[in-house]
mmCIF file of C-alpha atoms and ligand atoms in Angstrom:
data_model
loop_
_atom_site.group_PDB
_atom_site.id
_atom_site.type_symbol
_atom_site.label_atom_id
_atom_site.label_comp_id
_atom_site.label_asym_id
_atom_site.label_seq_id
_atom_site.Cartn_x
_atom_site.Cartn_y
_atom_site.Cartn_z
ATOM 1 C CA UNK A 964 4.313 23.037 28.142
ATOM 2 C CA UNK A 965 2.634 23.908 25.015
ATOM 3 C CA UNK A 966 -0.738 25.129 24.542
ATOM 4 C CA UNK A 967 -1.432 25.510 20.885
ATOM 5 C CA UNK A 968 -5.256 26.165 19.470
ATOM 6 C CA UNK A 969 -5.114 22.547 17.375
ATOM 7 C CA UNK A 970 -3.531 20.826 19.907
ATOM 8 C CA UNK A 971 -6.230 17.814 20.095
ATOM 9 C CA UNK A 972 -5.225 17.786 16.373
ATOM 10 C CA UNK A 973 -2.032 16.883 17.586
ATOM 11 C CA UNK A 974 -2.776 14.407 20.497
ATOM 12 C CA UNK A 975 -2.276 11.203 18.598
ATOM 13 C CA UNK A 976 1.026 11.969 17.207
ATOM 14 C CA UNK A 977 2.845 12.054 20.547
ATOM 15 C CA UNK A 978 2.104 8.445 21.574
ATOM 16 C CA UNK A 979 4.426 6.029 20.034
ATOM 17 C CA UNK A 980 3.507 2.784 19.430
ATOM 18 C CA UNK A 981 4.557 -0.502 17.323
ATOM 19 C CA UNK A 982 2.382 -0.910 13.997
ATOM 20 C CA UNK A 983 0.040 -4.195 13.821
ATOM 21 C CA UNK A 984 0.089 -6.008 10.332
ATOM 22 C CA UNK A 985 -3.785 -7.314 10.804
ATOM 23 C CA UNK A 986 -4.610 -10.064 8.389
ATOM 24 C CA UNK A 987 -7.639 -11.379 7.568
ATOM 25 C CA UNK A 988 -9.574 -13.539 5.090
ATOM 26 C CA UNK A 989 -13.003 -13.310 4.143
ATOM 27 C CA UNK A 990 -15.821 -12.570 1.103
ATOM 28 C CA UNK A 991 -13.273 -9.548 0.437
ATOM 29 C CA UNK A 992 -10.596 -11.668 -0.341
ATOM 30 C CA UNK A 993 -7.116 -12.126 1.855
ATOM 31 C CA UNK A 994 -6.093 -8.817 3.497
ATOM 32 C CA UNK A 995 -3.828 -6.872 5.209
ATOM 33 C CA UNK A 996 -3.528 -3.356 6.951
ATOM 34 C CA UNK A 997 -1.412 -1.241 9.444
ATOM 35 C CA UNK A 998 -3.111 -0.973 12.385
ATOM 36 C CA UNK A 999 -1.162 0.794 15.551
ATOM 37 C CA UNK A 1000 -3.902 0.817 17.650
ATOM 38 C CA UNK A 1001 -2.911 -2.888 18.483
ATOM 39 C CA UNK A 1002 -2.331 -4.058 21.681
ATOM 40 C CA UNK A 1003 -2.621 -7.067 24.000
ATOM 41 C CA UNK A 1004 -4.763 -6.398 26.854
ATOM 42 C CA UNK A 1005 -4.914 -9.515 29.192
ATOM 43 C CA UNK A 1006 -3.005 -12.744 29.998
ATOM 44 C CA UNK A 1007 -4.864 -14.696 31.443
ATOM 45 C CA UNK A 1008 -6.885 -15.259 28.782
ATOM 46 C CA UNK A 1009 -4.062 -13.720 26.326
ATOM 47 C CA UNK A 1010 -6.720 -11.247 24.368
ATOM 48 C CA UNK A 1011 -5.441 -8.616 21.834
ATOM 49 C CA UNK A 1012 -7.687 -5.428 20.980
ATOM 50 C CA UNK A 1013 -7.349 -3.495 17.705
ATOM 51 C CA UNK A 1014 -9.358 -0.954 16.727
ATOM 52 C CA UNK A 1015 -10.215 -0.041 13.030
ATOM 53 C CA UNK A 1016 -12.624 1.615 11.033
ATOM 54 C CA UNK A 1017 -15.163 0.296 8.941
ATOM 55 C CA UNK A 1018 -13.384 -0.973 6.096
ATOM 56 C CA UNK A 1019 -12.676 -4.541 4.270
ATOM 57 C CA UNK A 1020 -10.483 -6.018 7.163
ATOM 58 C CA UNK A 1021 -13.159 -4.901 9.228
ATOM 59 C CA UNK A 1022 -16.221 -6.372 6.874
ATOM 60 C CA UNK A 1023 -13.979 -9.491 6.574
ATOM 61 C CA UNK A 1024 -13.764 -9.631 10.605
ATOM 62 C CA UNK A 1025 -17.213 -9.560 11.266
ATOM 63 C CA UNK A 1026 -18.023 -12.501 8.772
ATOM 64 C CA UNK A 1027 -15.586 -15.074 10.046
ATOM 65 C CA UNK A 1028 -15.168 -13.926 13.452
ATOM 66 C CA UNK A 1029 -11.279 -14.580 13.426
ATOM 67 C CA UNK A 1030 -8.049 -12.080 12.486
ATOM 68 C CA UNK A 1031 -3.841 -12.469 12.347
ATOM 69 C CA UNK A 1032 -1.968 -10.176 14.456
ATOM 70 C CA UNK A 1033 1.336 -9.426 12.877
ATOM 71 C CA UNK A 1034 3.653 -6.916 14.964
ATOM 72 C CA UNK A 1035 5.612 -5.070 11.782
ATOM 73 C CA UNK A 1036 9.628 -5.598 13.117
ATOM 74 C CA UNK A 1037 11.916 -2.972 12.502
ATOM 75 C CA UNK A 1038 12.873 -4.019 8.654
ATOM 76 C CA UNK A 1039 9.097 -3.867 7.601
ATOM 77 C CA UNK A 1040 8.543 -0.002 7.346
ATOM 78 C CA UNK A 1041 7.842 -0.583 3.992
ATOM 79 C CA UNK A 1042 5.055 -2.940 4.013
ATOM 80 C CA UNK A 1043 3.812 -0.939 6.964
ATOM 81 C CA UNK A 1044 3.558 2.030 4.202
ATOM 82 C CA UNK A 1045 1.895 -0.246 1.887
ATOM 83 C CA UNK A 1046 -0.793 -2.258 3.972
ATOM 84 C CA UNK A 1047 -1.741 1.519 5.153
ATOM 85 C CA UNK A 1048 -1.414 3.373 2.141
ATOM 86 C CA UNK A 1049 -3.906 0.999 -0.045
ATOM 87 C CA UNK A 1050 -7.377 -0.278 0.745
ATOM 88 C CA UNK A 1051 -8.798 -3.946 -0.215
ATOM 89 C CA UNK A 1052 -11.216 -2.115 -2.305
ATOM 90 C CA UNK A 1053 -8.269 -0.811 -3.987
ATOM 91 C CA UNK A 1054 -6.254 -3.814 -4.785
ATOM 92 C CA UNK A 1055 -5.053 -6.862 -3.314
ATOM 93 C CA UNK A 1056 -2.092 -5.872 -1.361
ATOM 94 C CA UNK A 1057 -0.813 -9.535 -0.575
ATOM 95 C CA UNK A 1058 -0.930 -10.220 -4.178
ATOM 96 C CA UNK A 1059 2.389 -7.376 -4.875
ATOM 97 C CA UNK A 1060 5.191 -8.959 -5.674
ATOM 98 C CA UNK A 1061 8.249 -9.387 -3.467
ATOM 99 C CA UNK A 1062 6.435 -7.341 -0.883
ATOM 100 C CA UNK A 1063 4.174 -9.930 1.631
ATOM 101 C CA UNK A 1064 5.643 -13.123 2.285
ATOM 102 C CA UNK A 1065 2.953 -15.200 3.954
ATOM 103 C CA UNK A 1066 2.259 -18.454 5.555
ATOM 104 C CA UNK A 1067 -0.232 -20.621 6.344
ATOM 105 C CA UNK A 1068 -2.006 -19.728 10.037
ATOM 106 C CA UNK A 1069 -2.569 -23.057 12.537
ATOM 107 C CA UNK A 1070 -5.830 -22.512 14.119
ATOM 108 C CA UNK A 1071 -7.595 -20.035 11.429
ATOM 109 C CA UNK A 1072 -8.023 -19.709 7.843
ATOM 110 C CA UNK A 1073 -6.140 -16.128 7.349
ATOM 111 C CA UNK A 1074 -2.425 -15.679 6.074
ATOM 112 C CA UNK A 1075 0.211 -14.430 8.096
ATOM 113 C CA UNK A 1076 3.057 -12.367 7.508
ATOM 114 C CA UNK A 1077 6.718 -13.502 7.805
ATOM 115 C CA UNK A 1078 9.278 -11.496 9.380
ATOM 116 C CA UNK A 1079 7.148 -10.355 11.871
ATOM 117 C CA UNK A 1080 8.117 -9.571 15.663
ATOM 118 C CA UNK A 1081 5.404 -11.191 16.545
ATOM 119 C CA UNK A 1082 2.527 -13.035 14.981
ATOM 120 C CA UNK A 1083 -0.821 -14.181 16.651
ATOM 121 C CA UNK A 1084 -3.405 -15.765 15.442
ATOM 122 C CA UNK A 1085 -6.937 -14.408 17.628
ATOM 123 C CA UNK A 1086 -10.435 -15.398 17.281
ATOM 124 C CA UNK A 1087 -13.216 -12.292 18.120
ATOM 125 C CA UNK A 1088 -14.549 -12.385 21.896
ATOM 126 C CA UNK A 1089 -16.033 -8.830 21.625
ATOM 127 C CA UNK A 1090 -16.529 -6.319 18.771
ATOM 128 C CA UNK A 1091 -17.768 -2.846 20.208
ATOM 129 C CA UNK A 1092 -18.101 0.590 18.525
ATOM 130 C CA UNK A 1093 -15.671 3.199 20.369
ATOM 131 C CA UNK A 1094 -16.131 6.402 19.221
ATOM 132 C CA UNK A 1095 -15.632 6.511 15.410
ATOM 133 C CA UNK A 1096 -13.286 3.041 15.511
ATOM 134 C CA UNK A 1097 -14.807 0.135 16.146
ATOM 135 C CA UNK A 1098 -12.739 -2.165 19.144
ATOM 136 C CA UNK A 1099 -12.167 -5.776 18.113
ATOM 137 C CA UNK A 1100 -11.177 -8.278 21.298
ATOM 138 C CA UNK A 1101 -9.397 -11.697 20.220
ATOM 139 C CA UNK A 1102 -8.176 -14.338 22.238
ATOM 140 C CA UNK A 1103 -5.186 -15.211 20.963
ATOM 141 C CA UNK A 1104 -4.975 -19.061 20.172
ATOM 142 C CA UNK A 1105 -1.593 -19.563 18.964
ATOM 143 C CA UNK A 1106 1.607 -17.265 18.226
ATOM 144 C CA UNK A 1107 4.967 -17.228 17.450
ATOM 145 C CA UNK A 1108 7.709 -14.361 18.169
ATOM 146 C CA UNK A 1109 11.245 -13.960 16.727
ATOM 147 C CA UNK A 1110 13.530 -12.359 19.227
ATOM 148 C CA UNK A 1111 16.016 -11.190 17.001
ATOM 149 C CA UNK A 1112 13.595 -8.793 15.490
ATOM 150 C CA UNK A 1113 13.074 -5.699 17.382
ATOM 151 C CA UNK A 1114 9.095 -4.251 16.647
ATOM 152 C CA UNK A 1115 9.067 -0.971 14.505
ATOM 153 C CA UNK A 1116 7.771 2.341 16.332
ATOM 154 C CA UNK A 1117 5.628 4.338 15.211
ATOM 155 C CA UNK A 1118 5.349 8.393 16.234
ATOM 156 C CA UNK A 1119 4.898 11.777 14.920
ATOM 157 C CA UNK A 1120 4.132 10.579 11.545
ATOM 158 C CA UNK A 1121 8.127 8.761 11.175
ATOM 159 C CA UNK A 1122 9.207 4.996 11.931
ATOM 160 C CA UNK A 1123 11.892 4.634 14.666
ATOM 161 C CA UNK A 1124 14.077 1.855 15.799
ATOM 162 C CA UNK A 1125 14.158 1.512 19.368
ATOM 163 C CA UNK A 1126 17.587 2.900 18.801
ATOM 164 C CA UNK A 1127 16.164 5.834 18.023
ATOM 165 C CA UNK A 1128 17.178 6.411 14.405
ATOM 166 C CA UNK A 1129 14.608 7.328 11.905
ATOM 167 C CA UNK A 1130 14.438 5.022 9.233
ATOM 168 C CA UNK A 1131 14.349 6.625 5.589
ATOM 169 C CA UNK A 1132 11.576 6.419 3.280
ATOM 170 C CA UNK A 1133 12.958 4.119 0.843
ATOM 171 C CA UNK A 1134 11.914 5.586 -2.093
ATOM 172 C CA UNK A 1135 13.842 6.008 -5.119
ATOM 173 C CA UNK A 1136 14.948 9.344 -6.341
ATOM 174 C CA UNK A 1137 13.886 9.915 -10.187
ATOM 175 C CA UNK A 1138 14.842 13.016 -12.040
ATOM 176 C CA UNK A 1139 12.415 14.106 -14.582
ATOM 177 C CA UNK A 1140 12.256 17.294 -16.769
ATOM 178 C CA UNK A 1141 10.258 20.371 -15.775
ATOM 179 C CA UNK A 1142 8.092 19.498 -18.701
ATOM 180 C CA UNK A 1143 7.194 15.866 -17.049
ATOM 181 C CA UNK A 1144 7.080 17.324 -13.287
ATOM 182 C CA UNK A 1145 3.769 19.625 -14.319
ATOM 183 C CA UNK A 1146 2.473 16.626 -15.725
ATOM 184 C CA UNK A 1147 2.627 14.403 -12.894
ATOM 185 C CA UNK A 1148 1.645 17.517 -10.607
ATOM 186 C CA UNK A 1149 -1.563 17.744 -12.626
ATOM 187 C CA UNK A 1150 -2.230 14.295 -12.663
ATOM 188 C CA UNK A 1151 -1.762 14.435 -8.740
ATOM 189 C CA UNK A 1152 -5.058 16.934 -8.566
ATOM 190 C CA UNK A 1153 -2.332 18.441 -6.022
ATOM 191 C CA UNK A 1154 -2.271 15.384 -3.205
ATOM 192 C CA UNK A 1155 0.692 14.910 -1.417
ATOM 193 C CA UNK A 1156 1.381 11.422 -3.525
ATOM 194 C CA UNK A 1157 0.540 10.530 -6.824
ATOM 195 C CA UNK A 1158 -1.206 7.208 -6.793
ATOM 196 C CA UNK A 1159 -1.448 6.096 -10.169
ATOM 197 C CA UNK A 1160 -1.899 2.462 -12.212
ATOM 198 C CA UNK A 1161 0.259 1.680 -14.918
ATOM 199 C CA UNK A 1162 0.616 -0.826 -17.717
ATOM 200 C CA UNK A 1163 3.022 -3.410 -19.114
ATOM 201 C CA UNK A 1164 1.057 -4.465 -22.301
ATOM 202 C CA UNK A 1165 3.058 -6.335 -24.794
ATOM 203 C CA UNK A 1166 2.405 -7.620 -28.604
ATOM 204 C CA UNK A 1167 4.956 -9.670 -30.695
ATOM 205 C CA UNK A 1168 8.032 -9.005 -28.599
ATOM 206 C CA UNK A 1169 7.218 -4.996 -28.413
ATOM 207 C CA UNK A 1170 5.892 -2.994 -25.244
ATOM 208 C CA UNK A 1171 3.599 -0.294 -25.719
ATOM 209 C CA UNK A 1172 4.492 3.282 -24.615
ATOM 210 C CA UNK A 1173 2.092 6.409 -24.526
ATOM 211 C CA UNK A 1174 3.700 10.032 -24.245
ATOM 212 C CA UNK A 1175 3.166 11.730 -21.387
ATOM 213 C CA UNK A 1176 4.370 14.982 -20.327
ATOM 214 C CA UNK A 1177 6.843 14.939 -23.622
ATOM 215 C CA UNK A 1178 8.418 11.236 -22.784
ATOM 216 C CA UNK A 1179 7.489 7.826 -23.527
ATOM 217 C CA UNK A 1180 6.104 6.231 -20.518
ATOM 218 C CA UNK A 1181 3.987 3.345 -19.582
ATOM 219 C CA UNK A 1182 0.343 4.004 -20.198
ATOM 220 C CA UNK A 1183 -0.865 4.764 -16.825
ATOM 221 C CA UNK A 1184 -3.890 6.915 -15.038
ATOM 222 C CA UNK A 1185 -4.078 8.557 -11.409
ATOM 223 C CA UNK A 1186 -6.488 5.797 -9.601
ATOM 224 C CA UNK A 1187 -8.553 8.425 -6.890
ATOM 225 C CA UNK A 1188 -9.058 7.336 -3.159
ATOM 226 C CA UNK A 1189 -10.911 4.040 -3.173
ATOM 227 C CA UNK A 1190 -11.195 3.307 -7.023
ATOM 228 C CA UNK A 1191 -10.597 0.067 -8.251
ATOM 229 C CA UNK A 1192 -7.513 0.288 -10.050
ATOM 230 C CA UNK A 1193 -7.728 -2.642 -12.729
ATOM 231 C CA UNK A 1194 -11.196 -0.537 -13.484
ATOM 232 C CA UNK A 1195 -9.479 2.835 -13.833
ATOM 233 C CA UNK A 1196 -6.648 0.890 -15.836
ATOM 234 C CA UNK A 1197 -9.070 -0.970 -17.987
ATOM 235 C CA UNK A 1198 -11.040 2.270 -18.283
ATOM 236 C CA UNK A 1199 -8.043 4.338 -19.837
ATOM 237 C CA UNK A 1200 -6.611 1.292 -21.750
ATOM 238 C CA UNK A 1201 -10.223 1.417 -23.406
ATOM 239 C CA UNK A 1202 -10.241 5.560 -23.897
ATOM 240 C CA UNK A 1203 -6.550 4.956 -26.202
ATOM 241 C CA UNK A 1204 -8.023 2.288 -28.185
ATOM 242 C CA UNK A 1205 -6.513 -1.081 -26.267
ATOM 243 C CA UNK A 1206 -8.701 -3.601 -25.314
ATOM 244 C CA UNK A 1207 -5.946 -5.740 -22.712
ATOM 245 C CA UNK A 1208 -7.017 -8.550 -20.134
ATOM 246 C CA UNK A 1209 -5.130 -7.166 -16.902
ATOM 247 C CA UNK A 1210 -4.022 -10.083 -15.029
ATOM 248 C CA UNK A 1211 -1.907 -9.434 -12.351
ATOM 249 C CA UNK A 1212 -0.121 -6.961 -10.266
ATOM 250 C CA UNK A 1213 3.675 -6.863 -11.213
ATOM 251 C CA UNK A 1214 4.800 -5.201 -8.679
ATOM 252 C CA UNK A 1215 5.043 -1.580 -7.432
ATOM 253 C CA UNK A 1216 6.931 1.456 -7.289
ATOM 254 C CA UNK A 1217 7.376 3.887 -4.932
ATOM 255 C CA UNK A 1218 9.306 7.176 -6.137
ATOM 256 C CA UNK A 1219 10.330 11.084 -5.441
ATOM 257 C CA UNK A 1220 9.924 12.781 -8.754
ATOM 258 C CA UNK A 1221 12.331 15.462 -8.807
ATOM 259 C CA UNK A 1222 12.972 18.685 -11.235
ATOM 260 C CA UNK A 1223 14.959 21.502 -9.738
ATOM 261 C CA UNK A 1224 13.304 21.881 -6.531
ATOM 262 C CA UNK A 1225 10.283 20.892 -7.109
ATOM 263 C CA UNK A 1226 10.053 17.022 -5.704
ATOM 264 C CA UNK A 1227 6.660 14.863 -6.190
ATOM 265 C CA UNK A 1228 6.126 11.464 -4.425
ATOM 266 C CA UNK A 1229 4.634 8.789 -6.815
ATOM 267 C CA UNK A 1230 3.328 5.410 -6.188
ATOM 268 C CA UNK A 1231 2.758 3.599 -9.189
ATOM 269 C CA UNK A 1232 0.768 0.186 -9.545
ATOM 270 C CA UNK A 1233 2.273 -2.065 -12.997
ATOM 271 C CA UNK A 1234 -0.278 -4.319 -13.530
ATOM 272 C CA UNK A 1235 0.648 -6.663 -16.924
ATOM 273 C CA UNK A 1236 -1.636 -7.549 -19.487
ATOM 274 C CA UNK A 1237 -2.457 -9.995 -22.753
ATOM 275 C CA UNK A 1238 -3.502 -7.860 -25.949
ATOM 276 C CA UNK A 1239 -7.105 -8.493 -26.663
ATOM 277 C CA UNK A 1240 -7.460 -5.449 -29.525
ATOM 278 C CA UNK A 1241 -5.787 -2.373 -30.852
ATOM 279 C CA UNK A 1242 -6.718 0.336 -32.762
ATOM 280 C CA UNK A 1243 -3.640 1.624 -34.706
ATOM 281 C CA UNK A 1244 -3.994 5.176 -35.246
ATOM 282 C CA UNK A 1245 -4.329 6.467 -32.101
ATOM 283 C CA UNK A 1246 -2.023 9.026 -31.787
ATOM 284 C CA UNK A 1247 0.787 9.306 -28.670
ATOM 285 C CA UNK A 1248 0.814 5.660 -28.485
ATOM 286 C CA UNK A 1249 3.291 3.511 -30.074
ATOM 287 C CA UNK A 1250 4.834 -0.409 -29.655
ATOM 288 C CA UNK A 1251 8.625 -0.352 -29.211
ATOM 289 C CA UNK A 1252 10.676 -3.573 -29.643
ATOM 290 C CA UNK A 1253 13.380 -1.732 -27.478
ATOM 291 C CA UNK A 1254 11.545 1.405 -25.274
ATOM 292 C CA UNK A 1255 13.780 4.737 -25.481
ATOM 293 C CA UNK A 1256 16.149 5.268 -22.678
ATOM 294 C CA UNK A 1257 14.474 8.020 -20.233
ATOM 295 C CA UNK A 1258 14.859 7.578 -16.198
ATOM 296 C CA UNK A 1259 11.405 7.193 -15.445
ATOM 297 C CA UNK A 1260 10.395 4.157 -17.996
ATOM 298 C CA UNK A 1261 13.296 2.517 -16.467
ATOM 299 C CA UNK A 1262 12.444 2.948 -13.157
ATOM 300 C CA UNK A 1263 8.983 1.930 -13.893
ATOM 301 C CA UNK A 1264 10.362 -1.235 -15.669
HETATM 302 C C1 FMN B 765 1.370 3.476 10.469
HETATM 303 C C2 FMN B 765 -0.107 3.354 10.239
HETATM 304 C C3 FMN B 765 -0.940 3.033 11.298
HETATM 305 C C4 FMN B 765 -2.321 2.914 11.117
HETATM 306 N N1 FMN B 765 -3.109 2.595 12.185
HETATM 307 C C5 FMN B 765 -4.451 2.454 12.020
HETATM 308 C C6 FMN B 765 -5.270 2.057 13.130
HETATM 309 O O1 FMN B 765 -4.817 1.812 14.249
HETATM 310 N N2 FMN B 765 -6.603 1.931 12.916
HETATM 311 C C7 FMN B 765 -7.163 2.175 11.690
HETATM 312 O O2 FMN B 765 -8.395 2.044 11.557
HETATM 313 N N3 FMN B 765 -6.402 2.525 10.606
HETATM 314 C C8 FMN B 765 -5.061 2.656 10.751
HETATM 315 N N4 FMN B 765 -4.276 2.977 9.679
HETATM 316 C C9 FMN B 765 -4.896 3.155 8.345
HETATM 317 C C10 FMN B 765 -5.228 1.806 7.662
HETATM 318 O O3 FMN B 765 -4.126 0.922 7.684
HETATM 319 C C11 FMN B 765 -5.666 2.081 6.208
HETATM 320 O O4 FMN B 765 -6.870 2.815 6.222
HETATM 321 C C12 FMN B 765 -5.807 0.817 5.366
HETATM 322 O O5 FMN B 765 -5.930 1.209 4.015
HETATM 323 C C13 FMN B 765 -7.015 -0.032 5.732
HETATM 324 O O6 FMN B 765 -6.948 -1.222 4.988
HETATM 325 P P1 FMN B 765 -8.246 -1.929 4.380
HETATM 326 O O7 FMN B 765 -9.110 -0.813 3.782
HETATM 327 O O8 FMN B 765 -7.719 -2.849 3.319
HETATM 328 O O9 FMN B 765 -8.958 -2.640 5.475
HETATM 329 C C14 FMN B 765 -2.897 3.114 9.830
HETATM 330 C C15 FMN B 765 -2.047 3.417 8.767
HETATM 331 C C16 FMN B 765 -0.671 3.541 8.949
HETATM 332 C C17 FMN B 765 0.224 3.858 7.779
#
């Protein structure tokens, strides 16, 4: 047995669990995040607990008093990653393209997500503080279950199938120069993943580019923890002389940056926008009818 000195650091990584896809819909708008502190708790009646921390599934919770249970199957790592990577204050995760399929819940107004193990649909009996979560008790009034799909496990920080294989991250390898890869780095501010929002903004047929670390890229701007990131986008849209209405979230991209050895994971946000104003001369952007050939802007596109 071992007794290391940051061993209660450690605790919660040795208990495996499935991951709960918890749904809600409220004055924050629809919602969505990984919870794996989901479990069902009695039969008789059939009550499921989660327990979350104060956050917009939680906010929308409290105001309508009802929340889906969605039990991630083994094929869902992915949206796993992205309900618990991003925050409602951040964007609206079920608005990403090709990522949340949804449908319509029976007995409460919340989307839930196909492709689930498992999918309840609870309405609160008891929300108490444990500790620094907060529990939240719901009876669950109707569910569903596919038994074809195995749930996904979740322990030590990997996803696991219940045959024991650990499923890989998914992401895309992109090979950058060494030039680009202390770009990115800086734009990281040194956390583990870049999190940035880009933009596809397009005028007469042409896209426009901005240089960045030597290549022609999409204009785009690290988004920090809990930023807004059609703000941040706007923001630097505004500081290179574009005034664009961003509309919607195209979709996203999640990436290992690699140069030599050095490897950088990136998340990027494309949001696409309408041209509202431009200011010619600023310099490092320009509008291509046919955008250079460099891995990265392809990926991104
Ligand atoms: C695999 C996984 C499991 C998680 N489990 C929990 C959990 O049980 N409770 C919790 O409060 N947060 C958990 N999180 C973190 C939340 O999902 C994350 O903070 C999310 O951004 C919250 O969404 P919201 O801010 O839109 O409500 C987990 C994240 C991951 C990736």
């Amino acid at each position: 047995m071992l007794m290391m000195p940051d061993i209660m650091d450690n605790v919660h990584r040795y208990f495996a669990t499935t991951v709960g896809l918890i749904t809600t819909n409220g004055r924050h708008g629809p919602n969505v995040m990984a919870a794996e502190w989901t479990m069902h708790i009695s039969y008789e009646p059939m009550l499921v607990a989660v327990f979350i921390h104060d956050s917009p599934t939680y906010w929308n919770i409290e105001e309508t008093r009802v929340f889906g249970v969605n039990i991630a199957s083994e094929d869902q790592a992915e949206l796993v990653n992205i309900a618990g990577g991003y925050s409602g204050t951040e964007i609206n995760k079920l608005a990403i393209p090709g990522t949340f399929a949804t449908y319509r819940a029976k007995q409460i107004d919340v989307p839930m997500v196909k492709g689930c193990a498992l999918n309840t649909e609870c309405k609160v009996t008891t929300i108490q503080k444990m500790g620094d979560h907060i529990m939240v008790v719901g009876e669950a009034v109707s569910a569903r279950f596919d038994d074809k799909k195995f749930p996904l496990i979740y322990t030590r920080g990997n996803y696991r199938k219940l045959s024991k294989n650990k499923i890989p991250s998914g992401r895309k390898v992109v090979r950058i120069t060494p030039e680009q890869m202390s770009h990115f780095k800086k734009m990281s501010s040194n956390q583990f993943v870049l999190k940035a929002a880009a933009a596809v903004v397009k005028k007469n047929n042409k896209i426009l580019l901005q240089k960045s670390g030597g290549h022609w890229v999409l204009p785009m701007v690290p988004v920090s923890r809990g930023a807004d990131y059609k703000n941040a986008l706007n923001q630097h849209l505004h500081s290179i002389g574009i005034a664009a209405s961003i509309a919607r979230i195209k979709g996203i991209r999640r990436m290992t940056l690699k140069s030599g050895k050095a490897e950088l994971r990136a998340n990027f946000i494309i949001f696409s926008g309408t041209l509202n104003l431009f200011r010619e001369d600023y310099e490092g952007t320009a509008w291509f009818a046919r955008p250079p050939k460099n891995t990265l802007l392809k990926s991104l596109l």
